[in-house]
PDB file of C-alpha atoms in Angstrom:
ATOM      1  CA  MET A   1      61.259 124.669  77.843  1.00 67.00           C
ATOM      2  CA  ILE A   2      58.099 122.523  78.004  1.00 76.00           C
ATOM      3  CA  ASP A   3      59.881 120.140  80.389  1.00 88.00           C
ATOM      4  CA  LEU A   4      60.599 123.055  82.723  1.00 83.00           C
ATOM      5  CA  ILE A   5      56.949 124.121  82.648  1.00 78.00           C
ATOM      6  CA  GLU A   6      55.776 120.559  83.346  1.00 84.00           C
ATOM      7  CA  LEU A   7      58.258 120.288  86.206  1.00 81.00           C
ATOM      8  CA  TRP A   8      56.997 123.597  87.604  1.00 74.00           C
ATOM      9  CA  VAL A   9      53.374 122.433  87.352  1.00 73.00           C
ATOM     10  CA  ASP A  10      54.271 119.178  89.127  1.00 80.00           C
ATOM     11  CA  THR A  11      56.064 120.969  91.958  1.00 79.00           C
ATOM     12  CA  HIS A  12      53.798 124.054  92.234  1.00 78.00           C
ATOM     13  CA  PRO A  13      50.268 122.876  91.306  1.00 78.00           C
ATOM     14  CA  PHE A  14      48.496 125.573  93.311  1.00 81.00           C
ATOM     15  CA  PHE A  15      50.714 128.378  92.040  1.00 80.00           C
ATOM     16  CA  SER A  16      50.428 127.258  88.414  1.00 76.00           C
ATOM     17  CA  CYS A  17      46.619 127.103  88.748  1.00 80.00           C
ATOM     18  CA  LEU A  18      46.720 130.616  90.180  1.00 85.00           C
ATOM     19  CA  CYS A  19      48.888 131.837  87.280  1.00 81.00           C
ATOM     20  CA  ILE A  20      46.672 130.207  84.647  1.00 87.00           C
ATOM     21  CA  GLY A  21      43.535 131.575  86.331  1.00 89.00           C
ATOM     22  CA  GLY A  22      45.101 135.034  86.474  1.00 90.00           C
ATOM     23  CA  LEU A  23      46.031 134.893  82.792  1.00 91.00           C
ATOM     24  CA  ILE A  24      42.515 133.807  81.809  1.00 93.00           C
ATOM     25  CA  GLY A  25      41.018 136.536  83.998  1.00 92.00           C
ATOM     26  CA  LEU A  26      43.344 139.117  82.471  1.00 93.00           C
ATOM     27  CA  MET A  27      42.484 138.013  78.924  1.00 93.00           C
ATOM     28  CA  SER A  28      38.735 138.093  79.587  1.00 93.00           C
ATOM     29  CA  GLY A  29      39.132 141.469  81.305  1.00 91.00           C
ATOM     30  CA  ILE A  30      40.907 142.877  78.239  1.00 89.00           C
ATOM     31  CA  ASP A  31      38.209 141.306  76.051  1.00 89.00           C
ATOM     32  CA  ASP A  32      35.475 142.989  78.111  1.00 88.00           C
ATOM     33  CA  LEU A  33      37.298 146.321  77.914  1.00 85.00           C
ATOM     34  CA  SER A  34      37.619 146.117  74.128  1.00 87.00           C
ATOM     35  CA  ARG A  35      33.927 145.209  73.842  1.00 86.00           C
ATOM     36  CA  THR A  36      32.806 148.200  75.905  1.00 84.00           C
ATOM     37  CA  ASN A  37      35.117 150.540  73.977  1.00 79.00           C
ATOM     38  CA  THR A  38      33.688 149.551  70.591  1.00 75.00           C
ATOM     39  CA  LYS A  39      30.064 150.164  71.642  1.00 63.00           C
TER      40      LYS A  39
END
């Protein structure tokens, strides 16, 4: 499984960066939402 991911990263560097950035953005967005809900 890890080999497949590494192969994907090697062949699609831009797309993998986009995916990782999207995931991080999504996580921080959820984090912000949970913070505002608890206030």
